PDB file of C-alpha atoms in Angstrom:
ATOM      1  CA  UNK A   1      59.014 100.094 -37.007  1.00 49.00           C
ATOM      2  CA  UNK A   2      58.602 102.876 -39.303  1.00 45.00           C
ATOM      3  CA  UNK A   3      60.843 100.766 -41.922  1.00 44.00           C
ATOM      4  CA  UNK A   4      58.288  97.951 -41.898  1.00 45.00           C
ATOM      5  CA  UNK A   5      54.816 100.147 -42.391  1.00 38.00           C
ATOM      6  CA  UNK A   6      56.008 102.328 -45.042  1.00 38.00           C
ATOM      7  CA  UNK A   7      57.309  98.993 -46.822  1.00 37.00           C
ATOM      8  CA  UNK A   8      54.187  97.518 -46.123  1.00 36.00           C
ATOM      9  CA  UNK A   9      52.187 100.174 -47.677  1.00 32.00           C
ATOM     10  CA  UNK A  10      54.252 101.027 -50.427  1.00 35.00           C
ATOM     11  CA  UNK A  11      52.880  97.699 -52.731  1.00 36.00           C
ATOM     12  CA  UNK A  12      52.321  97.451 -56.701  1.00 36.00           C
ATOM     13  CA  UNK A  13      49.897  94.798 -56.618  1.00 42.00           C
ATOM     14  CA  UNK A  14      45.863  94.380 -57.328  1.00 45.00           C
ATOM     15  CA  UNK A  15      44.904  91.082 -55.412  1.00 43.00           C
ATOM     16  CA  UNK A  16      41.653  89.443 -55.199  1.00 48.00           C
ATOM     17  CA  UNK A  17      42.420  86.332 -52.629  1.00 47.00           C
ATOM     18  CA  UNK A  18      40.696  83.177 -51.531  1.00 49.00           C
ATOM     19  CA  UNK A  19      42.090  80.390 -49.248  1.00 46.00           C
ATOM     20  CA  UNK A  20      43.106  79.290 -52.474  1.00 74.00           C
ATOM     21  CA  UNK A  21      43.357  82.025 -54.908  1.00 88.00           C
ATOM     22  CA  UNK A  22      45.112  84.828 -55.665  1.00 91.00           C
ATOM     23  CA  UNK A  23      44.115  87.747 -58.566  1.00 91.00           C
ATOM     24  CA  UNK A  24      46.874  90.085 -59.629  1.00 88.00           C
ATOM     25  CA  UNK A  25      46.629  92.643 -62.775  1.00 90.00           C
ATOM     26  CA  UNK A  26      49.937  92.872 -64.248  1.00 90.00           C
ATOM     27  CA  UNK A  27      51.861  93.185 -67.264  1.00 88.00           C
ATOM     28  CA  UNK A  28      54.046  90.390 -68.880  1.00 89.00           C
ATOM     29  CA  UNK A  29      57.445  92.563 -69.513  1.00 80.00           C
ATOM     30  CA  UNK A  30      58.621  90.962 -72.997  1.00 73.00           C
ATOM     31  CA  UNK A  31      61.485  92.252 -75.036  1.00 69.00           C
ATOM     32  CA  UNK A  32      60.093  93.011 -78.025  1.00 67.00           C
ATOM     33  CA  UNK A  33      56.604  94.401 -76.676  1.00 75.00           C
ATOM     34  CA  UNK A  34      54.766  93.656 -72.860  1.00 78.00           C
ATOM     35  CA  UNK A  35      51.578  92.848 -72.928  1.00 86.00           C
ATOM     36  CA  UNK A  36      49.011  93.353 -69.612  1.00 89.00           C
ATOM     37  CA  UNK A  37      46.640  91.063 -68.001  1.00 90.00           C
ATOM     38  CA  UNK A  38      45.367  89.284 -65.451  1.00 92.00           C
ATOM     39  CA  UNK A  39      47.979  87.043 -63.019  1.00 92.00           C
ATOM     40  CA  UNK A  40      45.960  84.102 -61.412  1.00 94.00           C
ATOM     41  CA  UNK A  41      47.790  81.942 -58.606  1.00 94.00           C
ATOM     42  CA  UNK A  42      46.061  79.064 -57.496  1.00 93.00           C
ATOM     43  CA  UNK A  43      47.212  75.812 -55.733  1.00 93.00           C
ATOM     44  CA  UNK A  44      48.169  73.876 -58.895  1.00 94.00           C
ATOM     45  CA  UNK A  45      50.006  76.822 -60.682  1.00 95.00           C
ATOM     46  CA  UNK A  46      50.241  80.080 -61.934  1.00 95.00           C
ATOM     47  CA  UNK A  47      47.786  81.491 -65.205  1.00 95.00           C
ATOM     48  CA  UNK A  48      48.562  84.673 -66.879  1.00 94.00           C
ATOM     49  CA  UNK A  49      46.229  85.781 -69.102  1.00 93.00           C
ATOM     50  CA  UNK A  50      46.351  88.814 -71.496  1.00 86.00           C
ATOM     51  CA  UNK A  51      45.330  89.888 -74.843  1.00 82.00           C
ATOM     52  CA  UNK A  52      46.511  87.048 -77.304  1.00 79.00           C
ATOM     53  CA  UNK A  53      48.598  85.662 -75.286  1.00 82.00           C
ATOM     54  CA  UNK A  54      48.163  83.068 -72.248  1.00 91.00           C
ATOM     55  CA  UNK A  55      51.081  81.366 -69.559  1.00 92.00           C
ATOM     56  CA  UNK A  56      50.436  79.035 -67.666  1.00 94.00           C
ATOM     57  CA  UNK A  57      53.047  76.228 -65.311  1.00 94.00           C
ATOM     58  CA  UNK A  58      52.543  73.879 -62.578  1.00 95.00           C
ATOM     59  CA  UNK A  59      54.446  75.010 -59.510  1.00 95.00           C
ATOM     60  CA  UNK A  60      56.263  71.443 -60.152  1.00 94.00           C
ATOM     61  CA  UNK A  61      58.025  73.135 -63.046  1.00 94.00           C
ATOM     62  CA  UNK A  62      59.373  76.233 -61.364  1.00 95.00           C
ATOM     63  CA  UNK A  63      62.508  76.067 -60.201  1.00 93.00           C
ATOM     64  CA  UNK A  64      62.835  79.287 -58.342  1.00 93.00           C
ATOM     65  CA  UNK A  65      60.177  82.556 -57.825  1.00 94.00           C
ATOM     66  CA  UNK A  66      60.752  85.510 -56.484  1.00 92.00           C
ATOM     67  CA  UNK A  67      58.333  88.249 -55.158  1.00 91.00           C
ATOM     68  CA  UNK A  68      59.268  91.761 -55.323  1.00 86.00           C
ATOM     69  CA  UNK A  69      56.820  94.803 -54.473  1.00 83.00           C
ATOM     70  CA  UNK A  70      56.993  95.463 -58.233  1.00 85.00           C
ATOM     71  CA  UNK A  71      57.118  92.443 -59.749  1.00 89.00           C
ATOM     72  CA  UNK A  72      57.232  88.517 -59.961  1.00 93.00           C
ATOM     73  CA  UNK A  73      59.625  86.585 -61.894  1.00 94.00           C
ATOM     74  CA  UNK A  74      59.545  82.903 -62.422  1.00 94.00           C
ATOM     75  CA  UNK A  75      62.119  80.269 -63.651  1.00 94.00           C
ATOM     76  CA  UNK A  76      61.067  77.295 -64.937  1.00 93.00           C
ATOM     77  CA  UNK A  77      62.931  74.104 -66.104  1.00 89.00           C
ATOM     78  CA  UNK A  78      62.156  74.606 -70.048  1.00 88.00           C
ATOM     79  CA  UNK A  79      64.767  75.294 -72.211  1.00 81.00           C
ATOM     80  CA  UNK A  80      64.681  78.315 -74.504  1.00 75.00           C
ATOM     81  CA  UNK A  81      66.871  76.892 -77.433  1.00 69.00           C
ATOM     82  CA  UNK A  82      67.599  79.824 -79.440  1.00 61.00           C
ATOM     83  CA  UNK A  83      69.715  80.760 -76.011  1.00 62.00           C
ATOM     84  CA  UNK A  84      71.600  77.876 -75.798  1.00 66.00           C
ATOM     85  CA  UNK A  85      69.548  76.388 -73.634  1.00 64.00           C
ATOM     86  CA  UNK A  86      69.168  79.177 -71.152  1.00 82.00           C
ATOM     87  CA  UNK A  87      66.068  78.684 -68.923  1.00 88.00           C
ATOM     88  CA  UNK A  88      62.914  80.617 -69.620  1.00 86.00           C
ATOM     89  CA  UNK A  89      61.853  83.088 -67.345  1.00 90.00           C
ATOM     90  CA  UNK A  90      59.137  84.781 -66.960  1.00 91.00           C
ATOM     91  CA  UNK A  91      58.491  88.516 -65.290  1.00 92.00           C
ATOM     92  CA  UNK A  92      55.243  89.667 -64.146  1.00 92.00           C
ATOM     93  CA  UNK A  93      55.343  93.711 -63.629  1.00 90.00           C
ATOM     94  CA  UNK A  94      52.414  94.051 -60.648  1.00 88.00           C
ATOM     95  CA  UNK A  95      50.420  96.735 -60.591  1.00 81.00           C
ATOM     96  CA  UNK A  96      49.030  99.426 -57.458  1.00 70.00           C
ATOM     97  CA  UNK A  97      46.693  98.030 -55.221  1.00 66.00           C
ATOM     98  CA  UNK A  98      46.612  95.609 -51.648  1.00 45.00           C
ATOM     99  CA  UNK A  99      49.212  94.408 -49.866  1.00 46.00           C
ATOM    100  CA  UNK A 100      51.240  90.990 -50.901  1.00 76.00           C
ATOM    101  CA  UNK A 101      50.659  88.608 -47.784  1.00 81.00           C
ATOM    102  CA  UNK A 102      48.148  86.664 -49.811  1.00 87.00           C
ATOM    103  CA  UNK A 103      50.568  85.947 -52.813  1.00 89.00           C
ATOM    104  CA  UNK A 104      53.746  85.261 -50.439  1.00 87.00           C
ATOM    105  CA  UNK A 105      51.410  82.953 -48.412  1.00 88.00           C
ATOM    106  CA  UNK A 106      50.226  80.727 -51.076  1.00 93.00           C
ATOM    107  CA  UNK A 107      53.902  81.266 -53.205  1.00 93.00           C
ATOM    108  CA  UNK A 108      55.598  79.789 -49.303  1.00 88.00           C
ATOM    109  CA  UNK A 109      53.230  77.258 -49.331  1.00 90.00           C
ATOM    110  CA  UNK A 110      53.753  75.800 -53.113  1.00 92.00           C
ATOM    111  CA  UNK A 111      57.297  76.281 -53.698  1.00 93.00           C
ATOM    112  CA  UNK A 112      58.635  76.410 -50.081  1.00 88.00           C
ATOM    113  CA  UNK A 113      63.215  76.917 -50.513  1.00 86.00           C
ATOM    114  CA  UNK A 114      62.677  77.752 -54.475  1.00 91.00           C
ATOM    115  CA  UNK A 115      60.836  81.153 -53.294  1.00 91.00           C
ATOM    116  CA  UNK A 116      62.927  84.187 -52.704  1.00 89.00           C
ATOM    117  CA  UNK A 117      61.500  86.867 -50.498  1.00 87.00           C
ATOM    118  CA  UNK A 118      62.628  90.592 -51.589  1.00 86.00           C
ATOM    119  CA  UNK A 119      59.930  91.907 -49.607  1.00 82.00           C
ATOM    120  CA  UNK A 120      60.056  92.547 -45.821  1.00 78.00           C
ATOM    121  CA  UNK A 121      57.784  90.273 -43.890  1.00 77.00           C
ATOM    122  CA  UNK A 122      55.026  92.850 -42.066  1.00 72.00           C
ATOM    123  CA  UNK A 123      53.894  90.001 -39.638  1.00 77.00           C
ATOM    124  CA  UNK A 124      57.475  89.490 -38.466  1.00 83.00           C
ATOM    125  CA  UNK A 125      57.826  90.826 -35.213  1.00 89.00           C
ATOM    126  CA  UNK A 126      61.312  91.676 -34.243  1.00 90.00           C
ATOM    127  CA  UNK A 127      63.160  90.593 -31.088  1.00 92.00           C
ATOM    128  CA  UNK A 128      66.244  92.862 -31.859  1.00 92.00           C
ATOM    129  CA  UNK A 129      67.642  94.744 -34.650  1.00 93.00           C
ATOM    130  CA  UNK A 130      70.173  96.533 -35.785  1.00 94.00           C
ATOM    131  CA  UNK A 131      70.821  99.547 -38.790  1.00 96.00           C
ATOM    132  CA  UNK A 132      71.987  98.574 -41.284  1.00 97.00           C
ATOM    133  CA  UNK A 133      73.386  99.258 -44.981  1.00 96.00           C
ATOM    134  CA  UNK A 134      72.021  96.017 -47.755  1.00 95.00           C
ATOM    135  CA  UNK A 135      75.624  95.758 -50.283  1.00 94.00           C
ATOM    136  CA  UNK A 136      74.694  95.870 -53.931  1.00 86.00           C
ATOM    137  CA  UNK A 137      76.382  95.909 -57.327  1.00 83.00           C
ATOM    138  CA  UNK A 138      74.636  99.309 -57.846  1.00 82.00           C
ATOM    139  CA  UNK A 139      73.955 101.032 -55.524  1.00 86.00           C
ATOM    140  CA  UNK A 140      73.463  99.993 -51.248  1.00 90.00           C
ATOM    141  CA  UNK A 141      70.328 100.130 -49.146  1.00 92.00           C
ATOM    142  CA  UNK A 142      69.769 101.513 -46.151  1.00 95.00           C
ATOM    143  CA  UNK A 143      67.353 100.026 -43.248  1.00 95.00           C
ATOM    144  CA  UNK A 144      67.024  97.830 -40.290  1.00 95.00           C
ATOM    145  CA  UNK A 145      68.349  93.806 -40.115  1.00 94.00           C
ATOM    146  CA  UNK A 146      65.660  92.455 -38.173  1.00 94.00           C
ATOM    147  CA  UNK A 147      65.827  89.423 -36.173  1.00 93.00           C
ATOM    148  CA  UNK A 148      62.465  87.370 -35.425  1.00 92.00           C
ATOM    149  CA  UNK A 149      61.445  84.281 -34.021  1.00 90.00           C
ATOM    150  CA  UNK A 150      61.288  82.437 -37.397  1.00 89.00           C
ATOM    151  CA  UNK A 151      63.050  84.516 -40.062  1.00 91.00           C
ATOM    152  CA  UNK A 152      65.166  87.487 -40.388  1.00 93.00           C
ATOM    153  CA  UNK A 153      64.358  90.608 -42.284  1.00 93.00           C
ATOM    154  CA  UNK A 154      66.287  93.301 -43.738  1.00 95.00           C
ATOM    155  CA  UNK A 155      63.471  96.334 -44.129  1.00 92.00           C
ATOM    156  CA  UNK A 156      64.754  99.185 -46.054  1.00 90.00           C
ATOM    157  CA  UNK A 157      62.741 102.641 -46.973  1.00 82.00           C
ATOM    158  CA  UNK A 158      63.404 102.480 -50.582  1.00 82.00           C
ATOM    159  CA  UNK A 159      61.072  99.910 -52.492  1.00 77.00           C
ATOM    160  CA  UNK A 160      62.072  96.963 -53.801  1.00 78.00           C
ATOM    161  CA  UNK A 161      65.212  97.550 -51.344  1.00 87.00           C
ATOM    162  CA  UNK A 162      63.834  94.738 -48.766  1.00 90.00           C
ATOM    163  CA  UNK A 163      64.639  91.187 -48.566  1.00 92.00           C
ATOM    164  CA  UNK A 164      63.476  88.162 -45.476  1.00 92.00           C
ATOM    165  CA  UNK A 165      65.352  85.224 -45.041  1.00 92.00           C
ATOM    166  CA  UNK A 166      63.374  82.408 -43.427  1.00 89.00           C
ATOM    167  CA  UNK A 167      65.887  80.320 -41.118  1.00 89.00           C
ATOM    168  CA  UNK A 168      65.184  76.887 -43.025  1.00 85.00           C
ATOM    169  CA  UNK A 169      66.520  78.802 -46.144  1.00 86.00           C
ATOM    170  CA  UNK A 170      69.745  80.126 -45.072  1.00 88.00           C
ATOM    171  CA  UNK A 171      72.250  77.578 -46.226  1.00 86.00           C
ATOM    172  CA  UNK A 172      75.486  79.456 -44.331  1.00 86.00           C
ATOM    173  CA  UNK A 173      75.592  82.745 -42.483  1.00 87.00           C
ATOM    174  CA  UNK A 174      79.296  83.944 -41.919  1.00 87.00           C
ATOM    175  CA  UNK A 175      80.307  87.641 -39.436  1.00 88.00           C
ATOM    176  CA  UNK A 176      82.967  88.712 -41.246  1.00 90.00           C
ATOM    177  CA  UNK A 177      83.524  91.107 -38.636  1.00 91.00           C
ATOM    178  CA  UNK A 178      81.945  92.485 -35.810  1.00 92.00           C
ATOM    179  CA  UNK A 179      80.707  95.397 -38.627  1.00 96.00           C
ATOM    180  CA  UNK A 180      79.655  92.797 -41.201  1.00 94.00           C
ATOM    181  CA  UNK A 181      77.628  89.379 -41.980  1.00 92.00           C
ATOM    182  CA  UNK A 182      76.759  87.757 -44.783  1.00 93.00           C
ATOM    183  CA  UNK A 183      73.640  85.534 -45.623  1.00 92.00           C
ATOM    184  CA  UNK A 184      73.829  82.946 -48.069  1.00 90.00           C
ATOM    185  CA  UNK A 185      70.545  81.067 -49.702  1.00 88.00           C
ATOM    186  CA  UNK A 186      69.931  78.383 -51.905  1.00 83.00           C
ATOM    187  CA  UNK A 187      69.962  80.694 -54.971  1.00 85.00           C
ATOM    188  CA  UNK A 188      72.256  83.756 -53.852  1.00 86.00           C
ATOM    189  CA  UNK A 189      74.155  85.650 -51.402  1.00 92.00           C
ATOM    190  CA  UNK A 190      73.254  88.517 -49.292  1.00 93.00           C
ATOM    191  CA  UNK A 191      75.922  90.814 -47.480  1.00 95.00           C
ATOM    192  CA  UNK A 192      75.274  93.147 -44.746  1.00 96.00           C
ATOM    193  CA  UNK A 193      77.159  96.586 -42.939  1.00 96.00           C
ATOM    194  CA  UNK A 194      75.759  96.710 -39.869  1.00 96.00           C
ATOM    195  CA  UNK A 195      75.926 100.278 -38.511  1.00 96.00           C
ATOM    196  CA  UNK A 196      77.096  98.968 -34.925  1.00 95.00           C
ATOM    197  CA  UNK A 197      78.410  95.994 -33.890  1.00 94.00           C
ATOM    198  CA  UNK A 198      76.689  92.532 -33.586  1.00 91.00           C
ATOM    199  CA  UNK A 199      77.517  91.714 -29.593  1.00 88.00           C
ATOM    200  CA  UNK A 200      78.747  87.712 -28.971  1.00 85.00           C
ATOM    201  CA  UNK A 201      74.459  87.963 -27.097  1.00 87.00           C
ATOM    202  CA  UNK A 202      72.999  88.815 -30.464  1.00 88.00           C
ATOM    203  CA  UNK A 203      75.608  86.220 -32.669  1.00 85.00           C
ATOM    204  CA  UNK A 204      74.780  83.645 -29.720  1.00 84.00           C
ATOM    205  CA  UNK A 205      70.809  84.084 -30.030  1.00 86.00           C
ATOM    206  CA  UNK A 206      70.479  84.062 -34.037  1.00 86.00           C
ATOM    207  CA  UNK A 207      73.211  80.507 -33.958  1.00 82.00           C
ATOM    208  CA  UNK A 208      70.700  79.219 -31.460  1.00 84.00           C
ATOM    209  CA  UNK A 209      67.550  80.554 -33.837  1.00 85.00           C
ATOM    210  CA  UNK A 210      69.512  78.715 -36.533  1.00 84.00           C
ATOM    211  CA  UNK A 211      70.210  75.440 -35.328  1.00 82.00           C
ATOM    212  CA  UNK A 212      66.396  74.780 -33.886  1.00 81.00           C
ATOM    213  CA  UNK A 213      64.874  75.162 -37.878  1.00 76.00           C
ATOM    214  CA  UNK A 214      66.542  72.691 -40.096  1.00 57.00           C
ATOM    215  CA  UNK A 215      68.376  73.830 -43.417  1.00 47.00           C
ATOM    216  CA  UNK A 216      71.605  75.435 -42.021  1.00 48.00           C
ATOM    217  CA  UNK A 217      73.826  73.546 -43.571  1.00 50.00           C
ATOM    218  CA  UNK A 218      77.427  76.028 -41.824  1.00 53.00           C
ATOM    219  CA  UNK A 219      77.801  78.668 -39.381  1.00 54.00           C
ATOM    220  CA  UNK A 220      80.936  80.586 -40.116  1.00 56.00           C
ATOM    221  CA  UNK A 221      82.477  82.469 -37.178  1.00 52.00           C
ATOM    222  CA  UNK A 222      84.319  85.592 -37.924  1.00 53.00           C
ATOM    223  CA  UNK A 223      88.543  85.076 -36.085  1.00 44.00           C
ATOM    224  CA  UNK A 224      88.539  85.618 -32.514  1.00 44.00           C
ATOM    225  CA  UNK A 225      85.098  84.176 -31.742  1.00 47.00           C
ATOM    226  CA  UNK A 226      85.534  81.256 -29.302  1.00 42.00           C
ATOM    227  CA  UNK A 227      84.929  77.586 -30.539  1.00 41.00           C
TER     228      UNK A 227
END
């Protein structure tokens, strides 16, 4: 789909990747001044190195990730006490280069549920979809929900715009109507206008989908649907 390969192509990131390794050149976005350097991920952690400055964690002490075509933002456990207590967080601009399937691979693989995906997956390969617009604060998204074997993707033109939800990670997923779903995570909650209705097939096939990958916790029915 033309959604997916301009997506695809359209990546902020400079990765050197082993089975074990991945290289990124970014810059540490800080509020007072960001600094750039060099983003290593690796199976014990993440390292970013730059120009007086070094960060380093454990995957163990990240409570949630998520990987953007621009960027990579981490939240770890530690306190930042002149907040109150707020957790630190740490955001990782990525810079132009290859695509991201070696970072999301190795990011899946260490931090499994605590990894959110606003990227759509390229090596999903749909089995339906249907247009659709992404509801944000902001401003809305246009693109494709696209249903797959193992996840579901929402694959929009605009960067940054995309978003996959891997079945064991959606916690509920609700029609409001036949026009409308929403998509709820561990960490937030996703709602959909679907540019055409979602047939009782489709609803039937992605409950099924659901119910083989364990995590869904609710499946909300919209009024009318049958028991």
């Amino acid at each position: 789909m033309a959604f997916r390969s301009q997506t695809a192509l359209a990546l902020f990131l400079v990765v050197t990747a082993s089975a074990a390794n991945v290289r990124m050149e970014a810059r540490h976005e800080r509020w007072l001044r960001d600094r750039d350097g060099a983003l290593l991920l690796n199976e014990e952690g993440f390292t970013f190195t730059g120009r007086k400055q070094t960060i380093a964690s454990k995957w163990d002490d990240i409570q949630h990730a998520v990987l953007n075509e621009r960027f990579l933002r981490v939240t770890t456990y530690e306190d930042v006490r002149w907040r109150l207590g707020t957790d630190r967080e740490f955001e990782f601009r990525l810079k132009a280069g290859a695509p991201l399937a070696a970072a999301r691979e190795l990011l899946q693989t260490r931090l499994g549920q605590r990894l959110s995906l606003e990227v759509a997956d390229s090596a999903l390969q749909p089995l339906w979809s249907v247009r659709a617009k992404r509801l944000r604060p902001i401003r809305g998204a246009q693109g494709a929900l696209e249903v797959g074997r193992d996840a579901i993707a929402f694959a929009s033109e605009t960067r940054g715009d995309s978003v996959t939800f891997r079945y064991a990670d959606i916690r509920n997923l609700a029609r409001v109507t036949p026009f409308e779903i929403v998509v709820t995570t561990l960490h937030d909650e996703h709602r959909f206008q679907l540019k055409e209705p979602l047939s009782e097939e489709r609803f039937d096939d992605l409950w099924w989908r659901l119910q083989q990958h364990k995590g869904l916790k609710t499946l909300t029915l919209y009024q009318g649907d049958k028991q």
